[in-house]
Amino acid sequence: MGYPITHGRIKPRLAKQPRHLDRVAAMGCLVCGGPAEVHHERTGHRARDDSYVVPLCPLHHRDGAVGFHGLGSASAFRDMHDICLPTVAEWLRDESIAMGIIRNGHD
């Protein structure tokens, strides 16, 4: 169940929340509104979780000057773009639960 997720630094795996990932990616980049991919947001000691994602275009996801991974932290991204990624990820997760896309925090 799910579809493969690939990333240059990790082995491909199956998405646990494919409908949620598709919904979030379809929203467009939070910064520029362009076509988006999902960024997995981690807060505290929570492991990578397909429920906590935000839509970012490749530039704002990975670019060294303006992208999350180039800036290196959620706080640096927030300072540059005035967007709190952990808060947005929580809102999007809560919306998907309310819509029945994620049931009780699980697919």
Coordinates of C-alpha atoms in Angstrom, one line a residue:
M1 CA 0.0 0.0 0.0
G2 CA 1.3 3.5 -0.8
Y3 CA 3.7 4.7 -3.4
P4 CA 7.5 4.8 -3.4
I5 CA 9.2 7.9 -2.0
T6 CA 12.7 8.5 -3.1
H7 CA 15.2 10.9 -1.8
G8 CA 18.9 11.2 -2.6
R9 CA 20.0 10.4 0.9
I10 CA 17.7 7.6 1.9
K11 CA 16.5 4.3 0.4
P12 CA 13.1 4.3 -1.3
R13 CA 10.2 3.5 1.0
L14 CA 6.4 3.3 0.7
A15 CA 4.3 6.3 1.8
K16 CA 2.1 5.5 4.8
Q17 CA -0.3 8.5 4.1
P18 CA -0.4 8.7 0.2
R19 CA -3.8 10.6 0.1
H20 CA -2.6 13.2 2.6
L21 CA 0.8 13.6 0.7
D22 CA -1.1 14.0 -2.6
R23 CA -3.5 16.6 -1.0
V24 CA -0.6 18.6 0.5
A25 CA 1.5 18.6 -2.6
A26 CA -1.4 19.7 -4.7
M27 CA -1.7 22.9 -2.6
G28 CA 1.4 24.5 -4.1
C29 CA 4.4 25.9 -2.4
L30 CA 3.8 27.8 0.8
V31 CA 6.3 30.5 -0.2
C32 CA 5.7 31.1 -3.9
G33 CA 2.6 29.1 -4.8
G34 CA 4.5 27.0 -7.5
P35 CA 4.3 23.3 -8.0
A36 CA 5.2 21.6 -4.8
E37 CA 6.7 18.4 -3.3
V38 CA 6.3 17.5 0.3
H39 CA 8.8 18.4 3.1
H40 CA 8.6 16.1 6.1
E41 CA 8.6 18.3 9.2
R42 CA 10.2 16.9 12.4
T43 CA 9.7 18.5 15.8
G44 CA 11.0 17.4 19.1
H45 CA 11.8 13.7 19.1
R46 CA 9.1 12.6 16.7
A47 CA 10.4 10.4 14.0
R48 CA 9.7 11.2 10.3
D49 CA 6.0 10.8 9.8
D50 CA 3.9 11.2 6.6
S51 CA 1.2 13.0 8.6
Y52 CA 3.4 16.0 9.3
V53 CA 4.3 17.5 5.9
V54 CA 4.2 20.8 4.2
P55 CA 4.2 21.8 0.5
L56 CA 7.4 23.4 -0.8
C57 CA 8.6 23.8 -4.4
P58 CA 12.1 22.3 -5.1
L59 CA 13.7 25.8 -4.7
H60 CA 12.2 26.5 -1.3
H61 CA 12.7 22.9 -0.2
R62 CA 16.3 22.2 -1.1
D63 CA 18.1 25.4 -2.4
G64 CA 21.1 26.5 -0.4
A65 CA 20.2 30.2 -0.3
V66 CA 16.4 30.1 0.3
G67 CA 15.4 26.5 0.8
F68 CA 14.7 24.7 4.1
H69 CA 17.6 22.2 3.7
G70 CA 20.0 24.9 2.6
L71 CA 19.1 27.1 5.5
G72 CA 19.4 24.1 7.9
S73 CA 16.5 24.6 10.3
A74 CA 12.9 25.5 10.7
S75 CA 13.8 28.6 12.7
A76 CA 16.1 29.9 9.9
F77 CA 13.3 29.2 7.3
R78 CA 10.8 31.0 9.5
D79 CA 13.1 34.0 9.9
M80 CA 13.6 34.3 6.1
H81 CA 10.0 33.5 5.0
D82 CA 7.9 34.3 8.0
I83 CA 6.3 30.8 7.9
C84 CA 6.3 28.4 10.9
L85 CA 6.6 25.0 9.2
P86 CA 5.8 22.9 12.3
T87 CA 2.5 24.9 12.9
V88 CA 1.5 24.5 9.2
A89 CA 2.2 20.8 9.3
E90 CA 0.0 20.4 12.4
W91 CA -2.8 22.4 10.7
L92 CA -2.6 20.3 7.5
R93 CA -2.6 17.1 9.5
D94 CA -5.7 18.2 11.5
E95 CA -7.5 19.2 8.3
S96 CA -6.8 15.7 6.8
I97 CA -8.1 14.1 9.9
A98 CA -11.3 16.2 9.8
M99 CA -11.7 15.4 6.1
G100 CA -11.4 11.6 6.8
I101 CA -8.1 11.3 4.8
I102 CA -6.2 10.4 8.0
R103 CA -8.3 8.4 10.5
N104 CA -7.4 9.0 14.2
G105 CA -3.9 10.0 13.2
H106 CA -3.4 6.9 11.0
D107 CA -4.2 6.0 7.4

